[in-house]
Every structure is written in structure tokens, then in C-alpha cells.
Coordinates of C-alpha atoms and ligand atoms in Angstrom, one line a residue:
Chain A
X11 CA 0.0 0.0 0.0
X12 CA 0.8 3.5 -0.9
X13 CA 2.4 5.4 2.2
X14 CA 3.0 2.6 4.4
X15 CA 6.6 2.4 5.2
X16 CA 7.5 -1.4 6.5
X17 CA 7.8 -1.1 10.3
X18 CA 11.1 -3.1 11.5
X19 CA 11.2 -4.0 15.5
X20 CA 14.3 -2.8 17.1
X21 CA 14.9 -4.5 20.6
X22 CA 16.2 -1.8 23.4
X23 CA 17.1 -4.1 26.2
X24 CA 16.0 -5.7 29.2
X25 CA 12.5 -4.7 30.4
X26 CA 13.6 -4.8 34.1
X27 CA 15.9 -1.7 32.9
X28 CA 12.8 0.2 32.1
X29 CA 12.0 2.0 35.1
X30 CA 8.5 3.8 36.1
X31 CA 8.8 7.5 35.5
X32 CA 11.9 7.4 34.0
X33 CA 13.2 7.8 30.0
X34 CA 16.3 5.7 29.0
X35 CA 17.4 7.3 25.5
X36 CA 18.7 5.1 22.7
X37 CA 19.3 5.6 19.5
X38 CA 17.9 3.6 16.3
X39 CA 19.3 4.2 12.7
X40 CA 20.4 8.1 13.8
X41 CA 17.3 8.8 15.7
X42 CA 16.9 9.5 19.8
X43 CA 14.2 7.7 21.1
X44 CA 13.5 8.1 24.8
X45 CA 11.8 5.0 26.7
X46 CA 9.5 5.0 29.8
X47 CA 7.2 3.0 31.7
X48 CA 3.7 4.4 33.3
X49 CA 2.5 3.8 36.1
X50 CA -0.1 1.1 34.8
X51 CA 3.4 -1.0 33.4
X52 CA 2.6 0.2 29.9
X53 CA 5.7 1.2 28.1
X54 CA 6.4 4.5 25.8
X55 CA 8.5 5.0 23.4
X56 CA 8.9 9.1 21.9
X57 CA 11.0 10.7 19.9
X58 CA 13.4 12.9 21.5
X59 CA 12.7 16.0 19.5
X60 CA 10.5 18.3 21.0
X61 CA 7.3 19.4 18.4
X62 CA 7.8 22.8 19.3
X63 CA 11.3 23.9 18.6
X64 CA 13.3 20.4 19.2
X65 CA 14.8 20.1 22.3
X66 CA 16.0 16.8 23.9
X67 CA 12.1 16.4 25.2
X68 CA 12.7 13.1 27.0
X69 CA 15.0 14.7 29.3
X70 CA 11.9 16.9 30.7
X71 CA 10.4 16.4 34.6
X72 CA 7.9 13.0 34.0
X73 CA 5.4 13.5 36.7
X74 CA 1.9 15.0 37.0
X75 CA 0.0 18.5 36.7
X76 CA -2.3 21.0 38.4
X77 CA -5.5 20.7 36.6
X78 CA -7.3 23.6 35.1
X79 CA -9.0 24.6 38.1
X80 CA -11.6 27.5 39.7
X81 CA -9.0 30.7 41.0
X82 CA -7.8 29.9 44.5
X83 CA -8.1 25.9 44.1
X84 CA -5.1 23.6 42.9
X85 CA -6.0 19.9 41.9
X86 CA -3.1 17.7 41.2
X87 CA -3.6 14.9 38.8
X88 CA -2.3 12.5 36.0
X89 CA 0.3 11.8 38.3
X90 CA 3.0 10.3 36.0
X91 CA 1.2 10.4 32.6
X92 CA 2.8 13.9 32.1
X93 CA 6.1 15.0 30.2
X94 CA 7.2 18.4 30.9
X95 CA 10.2 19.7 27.8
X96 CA 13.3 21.3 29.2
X97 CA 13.1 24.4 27.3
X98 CA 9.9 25.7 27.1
X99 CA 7.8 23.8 29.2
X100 CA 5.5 22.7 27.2
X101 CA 3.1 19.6 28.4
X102 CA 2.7 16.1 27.0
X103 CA 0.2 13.8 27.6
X104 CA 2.0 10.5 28.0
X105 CA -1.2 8.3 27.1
X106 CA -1.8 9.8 23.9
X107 CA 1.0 12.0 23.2
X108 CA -0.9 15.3 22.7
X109 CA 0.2 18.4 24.4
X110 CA -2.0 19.5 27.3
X111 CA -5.1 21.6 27.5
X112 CA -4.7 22.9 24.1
X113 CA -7.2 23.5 21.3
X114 CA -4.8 23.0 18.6
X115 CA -2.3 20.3 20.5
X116 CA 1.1 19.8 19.3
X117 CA 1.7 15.7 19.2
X118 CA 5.0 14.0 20.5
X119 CA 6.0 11.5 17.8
X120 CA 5.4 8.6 19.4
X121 CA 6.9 4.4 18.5
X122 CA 4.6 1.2 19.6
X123 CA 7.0 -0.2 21.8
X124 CA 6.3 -3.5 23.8
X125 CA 7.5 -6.3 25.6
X126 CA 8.5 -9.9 24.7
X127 CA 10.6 -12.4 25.8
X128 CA 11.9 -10.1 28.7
X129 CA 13.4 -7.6 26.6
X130 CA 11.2 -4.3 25.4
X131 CA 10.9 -4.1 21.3
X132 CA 10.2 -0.8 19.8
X133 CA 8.9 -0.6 16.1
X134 CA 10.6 2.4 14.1
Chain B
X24 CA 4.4 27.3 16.1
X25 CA 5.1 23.6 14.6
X26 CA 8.1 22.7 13.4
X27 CA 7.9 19.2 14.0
X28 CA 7.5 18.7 10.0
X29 CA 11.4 20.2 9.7
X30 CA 14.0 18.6 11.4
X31 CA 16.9 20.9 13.9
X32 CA 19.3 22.1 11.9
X33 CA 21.5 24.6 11.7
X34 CA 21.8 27.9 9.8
X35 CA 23.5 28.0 6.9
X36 CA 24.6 31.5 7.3
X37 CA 26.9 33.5 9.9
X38 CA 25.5 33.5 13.6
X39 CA 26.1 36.1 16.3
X40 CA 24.3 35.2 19.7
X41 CA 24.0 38.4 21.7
X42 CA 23.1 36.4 24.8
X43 CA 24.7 33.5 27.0
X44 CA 24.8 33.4 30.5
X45 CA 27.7 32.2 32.1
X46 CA 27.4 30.8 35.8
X47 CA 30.8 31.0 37.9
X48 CA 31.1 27.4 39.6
X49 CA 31.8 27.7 42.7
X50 CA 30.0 30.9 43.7
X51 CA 32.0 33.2 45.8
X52 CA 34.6 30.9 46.6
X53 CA 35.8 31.0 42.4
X54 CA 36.3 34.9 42.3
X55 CA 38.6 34.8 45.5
X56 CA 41.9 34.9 43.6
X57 CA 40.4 38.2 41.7
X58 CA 39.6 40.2 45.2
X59 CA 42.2 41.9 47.7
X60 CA 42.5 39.3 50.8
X61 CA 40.4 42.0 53.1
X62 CA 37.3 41.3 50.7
X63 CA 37.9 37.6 51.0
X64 CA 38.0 37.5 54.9
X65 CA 35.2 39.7 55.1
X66 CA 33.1 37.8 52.8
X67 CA 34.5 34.2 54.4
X68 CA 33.2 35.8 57.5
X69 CA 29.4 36.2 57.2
X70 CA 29.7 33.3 55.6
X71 CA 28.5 34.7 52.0
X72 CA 27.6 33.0 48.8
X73 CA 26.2 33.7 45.2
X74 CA 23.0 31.9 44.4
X75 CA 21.7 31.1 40.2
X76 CA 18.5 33.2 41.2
X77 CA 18.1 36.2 42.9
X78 CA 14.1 35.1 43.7
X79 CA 11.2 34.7 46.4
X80 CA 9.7 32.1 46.8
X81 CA 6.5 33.2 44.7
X82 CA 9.0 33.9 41.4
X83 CA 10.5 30.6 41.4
X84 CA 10.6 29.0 37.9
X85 CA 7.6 27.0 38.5
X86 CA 9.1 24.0 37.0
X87 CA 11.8 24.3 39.6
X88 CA 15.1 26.1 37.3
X89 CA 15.4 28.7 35.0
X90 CA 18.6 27.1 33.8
X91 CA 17.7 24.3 31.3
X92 CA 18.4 20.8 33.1
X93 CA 19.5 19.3 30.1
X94 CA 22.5 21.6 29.2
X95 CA 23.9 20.8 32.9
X96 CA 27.8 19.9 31.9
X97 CA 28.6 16.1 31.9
X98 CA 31.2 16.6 34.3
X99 CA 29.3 18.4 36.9
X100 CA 27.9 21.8 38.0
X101 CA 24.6 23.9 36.8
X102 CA 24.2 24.7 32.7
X103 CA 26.4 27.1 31.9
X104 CA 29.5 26.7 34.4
X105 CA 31.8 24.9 32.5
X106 CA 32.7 27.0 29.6
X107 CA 34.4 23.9 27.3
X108 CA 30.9 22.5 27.4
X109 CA 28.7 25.5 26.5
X110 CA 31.2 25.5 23.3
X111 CA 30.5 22.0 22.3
X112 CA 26.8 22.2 23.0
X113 CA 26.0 25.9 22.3
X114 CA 28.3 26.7 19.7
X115 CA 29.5 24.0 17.5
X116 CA 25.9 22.5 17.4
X117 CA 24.5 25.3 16.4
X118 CA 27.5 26.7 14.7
X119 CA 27.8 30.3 16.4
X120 CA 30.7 32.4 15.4
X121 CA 30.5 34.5 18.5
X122 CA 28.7 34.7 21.8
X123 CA 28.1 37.6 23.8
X124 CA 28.5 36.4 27.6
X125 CA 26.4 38.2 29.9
X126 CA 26.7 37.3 33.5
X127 CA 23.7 37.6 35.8
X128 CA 25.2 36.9 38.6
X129 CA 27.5 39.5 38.5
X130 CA 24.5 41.5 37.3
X131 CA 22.2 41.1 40.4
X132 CA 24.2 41.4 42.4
X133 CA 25.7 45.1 41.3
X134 CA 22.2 45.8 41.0
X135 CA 20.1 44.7 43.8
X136 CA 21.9 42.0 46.2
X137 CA 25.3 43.4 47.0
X138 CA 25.7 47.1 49.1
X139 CA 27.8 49.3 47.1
X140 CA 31.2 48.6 48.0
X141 CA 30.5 44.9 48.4
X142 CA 29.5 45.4 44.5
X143 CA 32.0 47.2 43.5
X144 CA 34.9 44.4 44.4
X145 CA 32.4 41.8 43.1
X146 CA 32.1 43.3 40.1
X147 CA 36.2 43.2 39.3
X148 CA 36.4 40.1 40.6
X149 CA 33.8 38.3 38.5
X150 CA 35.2 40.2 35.3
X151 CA 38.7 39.1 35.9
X152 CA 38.0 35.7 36.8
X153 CA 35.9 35.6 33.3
X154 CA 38.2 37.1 31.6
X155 CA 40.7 34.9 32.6
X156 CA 39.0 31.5 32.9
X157 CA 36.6 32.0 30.3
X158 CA 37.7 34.2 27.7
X159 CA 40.9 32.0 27.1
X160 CA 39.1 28.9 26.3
X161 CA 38.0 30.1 22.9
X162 CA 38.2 33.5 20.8
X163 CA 34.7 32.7 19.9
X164 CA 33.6 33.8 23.2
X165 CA 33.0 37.9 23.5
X166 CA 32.4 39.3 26.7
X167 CA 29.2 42.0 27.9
X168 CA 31.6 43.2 31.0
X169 CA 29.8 44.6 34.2
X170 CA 29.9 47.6 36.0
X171 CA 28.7 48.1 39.4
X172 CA 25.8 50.3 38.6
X173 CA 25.3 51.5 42.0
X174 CA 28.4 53.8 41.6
X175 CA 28.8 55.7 38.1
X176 CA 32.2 56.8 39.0
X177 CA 33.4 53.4 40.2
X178 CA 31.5 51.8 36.9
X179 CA 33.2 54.2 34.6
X180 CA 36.7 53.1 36.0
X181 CA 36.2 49.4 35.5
X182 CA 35.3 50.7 31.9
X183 CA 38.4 52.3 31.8
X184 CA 40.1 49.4 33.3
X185 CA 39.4 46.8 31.1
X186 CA 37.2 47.9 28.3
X187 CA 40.2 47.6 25.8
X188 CA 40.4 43.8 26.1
X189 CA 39.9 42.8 22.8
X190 CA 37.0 40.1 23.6
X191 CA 35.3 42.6 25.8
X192 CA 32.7 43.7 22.8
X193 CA 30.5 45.7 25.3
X194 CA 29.3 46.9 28.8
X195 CA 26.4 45.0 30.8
X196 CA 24.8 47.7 32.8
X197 CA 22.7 46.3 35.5
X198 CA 19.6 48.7 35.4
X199 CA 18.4 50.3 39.0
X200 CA 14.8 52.2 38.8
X201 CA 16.4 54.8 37.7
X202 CA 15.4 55.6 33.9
X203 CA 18.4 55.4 31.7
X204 CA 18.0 59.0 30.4
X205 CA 18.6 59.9 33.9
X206 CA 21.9 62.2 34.0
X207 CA 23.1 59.4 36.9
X208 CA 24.3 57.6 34.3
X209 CA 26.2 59.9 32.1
X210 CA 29.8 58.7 33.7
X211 CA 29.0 55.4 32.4
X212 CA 27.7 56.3 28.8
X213 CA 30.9 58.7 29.0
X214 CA 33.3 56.1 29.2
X215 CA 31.5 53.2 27.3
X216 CA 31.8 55.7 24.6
X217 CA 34.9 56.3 25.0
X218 CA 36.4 53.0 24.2
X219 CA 33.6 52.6 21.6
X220 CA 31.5 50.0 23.6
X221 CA 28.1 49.6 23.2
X222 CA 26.1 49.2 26.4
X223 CA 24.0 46.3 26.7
X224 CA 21.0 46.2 29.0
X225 CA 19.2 42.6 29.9
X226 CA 16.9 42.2 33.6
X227 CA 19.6 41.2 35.9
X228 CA 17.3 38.5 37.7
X229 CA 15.6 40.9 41.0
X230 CA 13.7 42.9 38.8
X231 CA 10.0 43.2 40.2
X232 CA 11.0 41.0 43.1
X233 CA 13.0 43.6 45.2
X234 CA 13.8 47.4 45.6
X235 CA 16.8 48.4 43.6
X236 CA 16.2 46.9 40.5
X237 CA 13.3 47.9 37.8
X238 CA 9.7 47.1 38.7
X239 CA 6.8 46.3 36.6
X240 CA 4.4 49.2 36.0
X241 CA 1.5 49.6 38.2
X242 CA 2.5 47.3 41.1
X243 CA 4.0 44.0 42.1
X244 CA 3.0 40.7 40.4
X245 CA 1.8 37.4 41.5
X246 CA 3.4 34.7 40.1
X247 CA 6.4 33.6 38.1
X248 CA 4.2 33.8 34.6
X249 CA 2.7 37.3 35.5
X250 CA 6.4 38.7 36.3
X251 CA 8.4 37.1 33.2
X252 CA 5.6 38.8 31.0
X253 CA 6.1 42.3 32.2
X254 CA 9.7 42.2 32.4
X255 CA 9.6 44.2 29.0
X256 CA 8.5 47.0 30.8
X257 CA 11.6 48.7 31.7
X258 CA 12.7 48.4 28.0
X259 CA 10.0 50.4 26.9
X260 CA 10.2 53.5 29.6
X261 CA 14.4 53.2 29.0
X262 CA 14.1 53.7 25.0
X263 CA 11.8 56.7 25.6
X264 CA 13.4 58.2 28.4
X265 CA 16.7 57.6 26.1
X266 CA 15.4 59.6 23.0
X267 CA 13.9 62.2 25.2
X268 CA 16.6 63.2 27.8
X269 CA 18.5 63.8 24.7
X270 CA 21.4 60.9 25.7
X271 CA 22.2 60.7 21.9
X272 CA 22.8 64.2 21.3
X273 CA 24.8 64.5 24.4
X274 CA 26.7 60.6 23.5
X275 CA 26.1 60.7 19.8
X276 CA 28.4 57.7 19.4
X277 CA 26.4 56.0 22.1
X278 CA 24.7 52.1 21.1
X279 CA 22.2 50.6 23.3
X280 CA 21.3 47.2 22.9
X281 CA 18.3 45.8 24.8
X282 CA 18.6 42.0 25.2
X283 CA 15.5 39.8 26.2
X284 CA 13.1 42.8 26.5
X285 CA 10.8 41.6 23.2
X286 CA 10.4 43.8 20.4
X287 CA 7.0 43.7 18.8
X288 CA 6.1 46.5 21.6
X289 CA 8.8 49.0 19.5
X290 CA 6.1 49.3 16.9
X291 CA 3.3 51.1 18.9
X292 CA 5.9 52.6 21.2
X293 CA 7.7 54.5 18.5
X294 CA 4.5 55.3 16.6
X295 CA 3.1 57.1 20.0
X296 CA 6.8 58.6 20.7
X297 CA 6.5 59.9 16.8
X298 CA 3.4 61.4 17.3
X299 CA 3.7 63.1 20.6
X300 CA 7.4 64.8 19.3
X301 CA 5.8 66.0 16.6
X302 CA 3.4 67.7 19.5
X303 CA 5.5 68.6 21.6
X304 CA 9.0 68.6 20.3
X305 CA 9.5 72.4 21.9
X306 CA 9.2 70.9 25.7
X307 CA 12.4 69.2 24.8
X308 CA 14.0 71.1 21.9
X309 CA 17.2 69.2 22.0
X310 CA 15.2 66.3 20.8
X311 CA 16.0 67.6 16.8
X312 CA 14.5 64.6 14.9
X313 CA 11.9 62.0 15.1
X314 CA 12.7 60.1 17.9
X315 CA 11.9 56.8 15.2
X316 CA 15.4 58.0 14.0
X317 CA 17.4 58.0 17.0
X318 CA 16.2 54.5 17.5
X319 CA 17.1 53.7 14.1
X320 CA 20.7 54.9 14.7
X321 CA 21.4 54.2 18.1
X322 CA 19.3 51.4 19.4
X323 CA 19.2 47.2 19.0
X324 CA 17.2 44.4 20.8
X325 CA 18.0 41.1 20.8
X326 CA 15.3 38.8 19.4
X327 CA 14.8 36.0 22.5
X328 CA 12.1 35.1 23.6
X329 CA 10.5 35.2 20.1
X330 CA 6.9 36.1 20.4
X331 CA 4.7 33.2 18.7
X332 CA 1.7 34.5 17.5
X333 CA -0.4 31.2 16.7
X334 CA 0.2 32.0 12.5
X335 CA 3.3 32.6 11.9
X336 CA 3.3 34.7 9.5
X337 CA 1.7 37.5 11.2
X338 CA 5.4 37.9 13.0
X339 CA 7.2 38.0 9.9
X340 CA 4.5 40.4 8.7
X341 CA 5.6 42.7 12.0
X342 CA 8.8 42.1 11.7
X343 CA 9.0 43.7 8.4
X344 CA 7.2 46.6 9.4
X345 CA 9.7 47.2 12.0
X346 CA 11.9 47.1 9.1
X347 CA 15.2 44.5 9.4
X348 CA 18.4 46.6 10.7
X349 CA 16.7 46.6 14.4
X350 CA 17.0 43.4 15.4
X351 CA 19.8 41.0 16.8
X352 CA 19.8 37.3 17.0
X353 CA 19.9 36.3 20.8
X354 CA 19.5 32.6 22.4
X355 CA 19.9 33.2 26.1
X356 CA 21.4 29.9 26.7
X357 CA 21.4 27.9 28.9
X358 CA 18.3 29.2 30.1
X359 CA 14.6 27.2 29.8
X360 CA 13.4 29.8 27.3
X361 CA 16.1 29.7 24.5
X362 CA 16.0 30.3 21.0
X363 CA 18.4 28.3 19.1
X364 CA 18.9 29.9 15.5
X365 CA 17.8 26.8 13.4
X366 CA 14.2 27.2 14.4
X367 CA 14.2 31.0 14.5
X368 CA 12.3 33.3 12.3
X369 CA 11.9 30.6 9.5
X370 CA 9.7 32.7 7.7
X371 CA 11.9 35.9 6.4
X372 CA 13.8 36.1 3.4
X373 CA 17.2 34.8 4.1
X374 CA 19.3 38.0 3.0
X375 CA 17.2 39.8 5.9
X376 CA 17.8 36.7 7.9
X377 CA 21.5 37.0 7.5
X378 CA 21.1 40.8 8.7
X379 CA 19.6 39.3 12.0
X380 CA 21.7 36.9 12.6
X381 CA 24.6 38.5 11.8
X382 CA 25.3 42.0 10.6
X383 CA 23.1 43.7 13.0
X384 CA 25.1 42.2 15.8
X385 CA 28.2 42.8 13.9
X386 CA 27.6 46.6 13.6
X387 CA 26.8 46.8 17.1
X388 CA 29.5 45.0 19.2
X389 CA 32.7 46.2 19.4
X390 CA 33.8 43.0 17.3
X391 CA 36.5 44.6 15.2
Ligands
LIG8 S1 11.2 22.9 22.4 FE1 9.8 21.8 23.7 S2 8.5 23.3 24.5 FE2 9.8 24.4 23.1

């Protein structure tokens, strides 16, 4: 099919090296790609290139956010699902990728990545 | 603005980054060497130390550091302390020919957190040890030298002291609330002008958070996000108190560049200050052309943070207004809210690109 570039799997190591709340960066055929586990065990693969203006977005804060919220309250939530880049700040939805709160959301690009066999395989 | 669609890369052309913020390692304890053993004992004594921020607790970067966690040197110490680093990651990456070092530290405290005296050695002593530690690591690296703005006199002398070093490309003048067409600071704009170097004005880092420094019109903010978007207002009262005092007839060699003040707000300002002159121009006869002129001739800004309207193109669009010659290219490395050149101002036609990025600058600095 037109458009469809062949997927290869890459493997990236060990799953037990894949730590909650953390990125390990590797690189496959010249490319970053940054490597977490949520909370829920599910693993994450993105490409560390910020949508905005490039930065090295896996190395951000992974944590949670203050939800848009009435003046005077502050609700913290999606405690680890969040991905904060080191320059500007902008946020990333872990789960799906899309920046925060946004009408028009920027999008991480994102790999499937899984496990088998012990070992955590990411399709580029 | 997405630019996910177009890879970083860098420019093809020549880049001049008016702004880089150096941090001295060790604090205090790395300018010893450059102070009389007096200052050291005295400042060993109350047991003093430089922090990265000058802040309150309500103006803390919200996500914990204004310096970019991801430039911190591999060998140790916050972003920008290690000067061999900030060349492999700042400049070769993004292949800068020269970059203005501006330190805030040094800046704060002259301004705001040192008394007078204490400032003035602290000023010499952060100079020298940049001079020395920094300046010799590469040629590529120019210098913005401080003054210790709470004393013209004393500020003038350091000008005179080591203004001729031929990487020093201009003077960092930590602003007080005092408007720069104020005749407090005609010693300083006397000698800057004397060894032909521009004077370059950035926030030194207690702006709006304590008394000394500049502070937002119309009273104190709440938060770090109200603060960091008025911090353009000083640059707006200091052109227009420039033009109008008349500090360009009385220093008409004089060059002011603002760094990290914006720039879209020239295009009203200068409009309104066009107007009113035009008004009014006998209140301050030595005022003899439109005050868009003397800005034309005398004064830059550095581009960082580049607005981002949500369509692009209605900043090239302002930009061109503005007209091309006004504008220097600026990243503010290592800090969160850099611009690095490959991503920056896409849209304009590369020979005006070049002019940003490079002549502007070039013209400005004391670079020859
Ligand atoms: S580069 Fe990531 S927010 Fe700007």
C-alpha cells in the first residue's frame, strides 16, 4: 500500500531496565528515542525531538500537573502520565501523546514499543 | 508554532548570539583569587555565597530552574558553568561564530543584592575571573563586562580598566529604577563611549521582586508567569526616556542594545513617541529629529524570547514593518526559554535573515 513504510522492530534491552517514571534514551538508525514506563506498566516510546522547537524532550520532569481549576483551588492529577520539555515547558500527555489543555495540541512523535521475551521491542 | 514537520538544523549563514549566561562554579569561593584578601575574609566571615536566582519564593521558575536541566555539563555543576561544554553544546551545534557572555550573577548582584562597596569588588572580581578563565578557552567567546551600577564613577573606572580587552565587545549595565536617560548615568555612557562600547541592558534577575532593580508598572506581580511577562517594561520606559533626555545628542556615538526585552512592543511605542514629538517637540528642543530616528541609529534588541503569534506569518509580517536593521539574534542559553537559530524566524527572506543573525550584531558590538 501507498504510504506505508514497512515497520522493522528494534529491541532496546531488558525490560527490568525500564524503570516507572523514567526515560532511557537510545538511538535507532540516527534517531533519539526516549523509553518509559507508566505507572499502569505500559511502556512509551517518543522521539526525543520536541514538536515545538526540538529540544531533547525526553530529558523533561515525568510527573503530574495541576488541573485547570476554579481561582484559588489547585488539583493535582495524572500523576506520571505527564512529560514536561526542558526548554519551554510545554506539556505532553504520556497516554496519547498530545500536548495539554490545548485546542490545537502539538503531538510528540510517538513508536509502539512492547515487551516480549523479557526484553522491550520498539517498532521504528 | 510547529516545526515538528522540519528537522533541527542549523543555519547555513553566519551567527552572532547576543546572549549567553555564564554561571561562575563555585559561587564566591571562584572569584577569591580576583579580590584583595580583606574582601575575601570579610566575605569568608558572614559566611557569603552567590546563588543562580536572585528570587522569592512566589518567582521561582515554576518548573523548579530557570537554567535548562538538560545543558547541565557532563562533568558536573549547573548549565552554563563549564565554559568547554557551553562551546560544544552551544556553539558548535549550532554553529555560532560568536557569543556575547552576559553574567547575571554578576549582574544582580551590582544591581540589587550586594551594598555598594561589596559590589563594586564583586564586580572586578567576576570580570577578571571571566576574563581569565573563560575568555581564554576560545576566541569565539566575546564578553558584555559589568559595571557596578550603584556607583557611576566606580562603573566608569572598571570601563576604563578593562574595556580595551579585545573580547570585551561591550558593557552590561545592571539597570536600578532609575530611567536610563537619567543624568546618573552619564559617567558610564561617557566612558562606554569612550572606548567605543556599546552598552548592553538585559533584567539582571531581582527585577520586580525587590527594591533596587526595575519594577513592573502599576505594582507587584503574582506569580512567576505574570512577572516574566512584564519584564519588557523597563525596556520600553528606557528607550523613551533615552530619545527624550536627549542621551544621543549628548553621546552621539552611544549604542544601546536591549537583550531579552521583546520587540514587537517597539512598533506602537515609536508610533506614540512619533506622534507626541511631533506635538510637543519644543518641551524638549534638543530632541531635533523624530525620535523613530534615533532609535534607528542608536538602538538594538535582541530577538529571544521570540513572540509566537499562533500564525506565523503575522510575525514576519511585524517584523517587516519594523523594518530588518533593528533586530539582533539572541539565544539566552542555557536558560529554559532559549532560541536556538535553526528554528528562528523561519519565515523571512534569508538575505534579511542574515542581517539578524549576523550584521546587526556585527555593527553593534565592538567585534573589530
Ligand atoms: S522545544 Fe519543547 S517546549 Fe519548546
Amino acid at each position: 500500500m501507498a504510504n506505508v513504510r514497512e515497520k522493522k522492530e528494534v529491541s532496546v534491552g531488558k525490560a527490568a531496565d525500564f524503570a516507572v517514571g523514567q526515560f532511557k534514551i537510545v538511538e535507532i538508525d540516527g534517531r533519539e528515542i526516549g523509553i518509559t514506563r507508566l505507572k499502569s506498566g505500559e511502556l512509551r516510546a517518543v522521539r526525543n525531538h520536541c514538536p515545538h522547537k526540538g529540544a531533547p524532550v525526553c530529558k523533561g520532569i515525568v510527573g503530574g500537573t495541576w488541573l485547570p481549576c476554579g481561582p484559588g483551588e489547585m488539583v493535582y492529577g495524572r500523576d506520571g502520565e505527564v512529560l514536561v520539555c526542558p526548554w519551554h515547558g510545554f506539556e505532553f500527555d504520556l497516554l496519547t501523546g498530545s500536548e495539554l489543555f490545548q485546542d490545537k495540541p502539538l503531538k510528540l512523535l510517538m513508536y509502539a514499543a512492547t515487551e516480549r521475551d523479557g526484553e522491550v521491542v520498539v517498532s521504528v | 508554532m510547529d516545526t515538528a514537520a522540519v528537522p533541527r538544523q542549523a543555519t547555513q549563514f553566519k551567527v552572532i548570539d547576543c546572549d549567553v549566561h555564564p554561571y561562575v562554579k563555585d559561587g564566591l569561593k571562584s572569584v577569591f583569587p580576583y579580590m584583595p584578601e580583606a574582601w575575601v575574609q570579610r566575605f569568608m566571615r558572614k559566611r557569603a555565597n552567590v546563588s543562580q536566582e536572585a528570587r522569592s519564593l512566589k518567582y521561582l521558575h515554576p518548573n523548579g530552574a530557570v537554567n535548562r536541566d538538560d545543558a547541565r555539563p557532563p562533568c558536573g555543576g549547573v548549565s552554563g558553568s563549564d565554559p568547554h561544554y557551553l562551546v560544544q553544546d552551544l556553539l558548535e551545534k549550532n554553529k555560532i561564530e560568536h557569543a556575547v557572555l552576559n553574567c547575571l550573577q554578576t549582574g544582580s548582584l551590582c544591581s540589587t543584592l550586594a551594598s555598594t562597596d561589596e559590589s563594586i569588588v564583586l564586580c572586578s572580581a567576576f570580570n577578571d575571573f571571566l576574563i581569565n578563565e573563560w575568555l581564554t578557552v576560545d576566541n569565539r567567546l566575546k564578553f558584555a563586562m559589568s559595571v557596578p551600577s550603584q556607583d557611576p564613577q566606580a562603573s566608569a573606572a572598571e570601563i576604563r580598566r578593562i574595556g580595551k580587552h579585545s573580547q570585551i565587545v561591550a558593557v552590561s549595565l545592571p539597570l536600578l529604577n532609575i530611567l536610563m536617560g537619567n543624568r546618573y548615568w552619564w559617567p558610564i555612557y561617557e566612558a562606554a563611549q569612550e572606548v567605543d562600547l556599546p552598552i548592553l541592558v538585559h533584567v539582571t534577575g531581582p527585577d520586580s521582586i525587590f527594591y533596587g532593580p526595575p519594577i513592573s508598572a502599576g505594582g507587584i506581580p503574582d506569580s512567576y508567569v505574570e512577572r516574566y511577562v512584564t519584564l519588557n517594561q523597563a525596556g520600553e520606559s528606557s528607550v523613551n526616556s533615552l530619545v527624550f533626555s536627549g542621551i544621543f545628542e549628548k553621546f552621539p556615538r552611544l549604542k544601546v542594545i536591549f537583550v531579552e526585552y521583546g520587540f514587537l512592543w517597539l512598533l506602537p511605542l515609536l508610533w506614540r513617541m512619533d506622534r507626541t514629538w511631533r506635538q510637543l517637540r519644543h518641551e524638549v528642543p534638543w530632541v531635533k529629529k523624530s525620535p523613530v530616528e534615533y532609535v534607528h541609529q542608536h538602538i538594538r534588541f535582541s530577538t529571544q524570547p521570540i513572540d509566537e503569534p499562533r500564525d506565523p506569518k503575522d510575525l514576519d509580517k511585524l517584523i517587516e514593518i519594523m523594518g530588518y536593521d533593528q533586530l539582533c539574534f539572541s539565544t539566552d542559553y542555557p536558560h529554559w526559554d532559549n532560541d536556538m537559530p535553526g528554528q528562528s524566524l523561519r519565515g523571512l527572506p534569508s538575505a534579511e535573515r542574515q542581517k539578524i543573525f549576523w550584521n546587526n550584531a556585527y555593527t553593534t558590538f565592538r567585534m573589530a
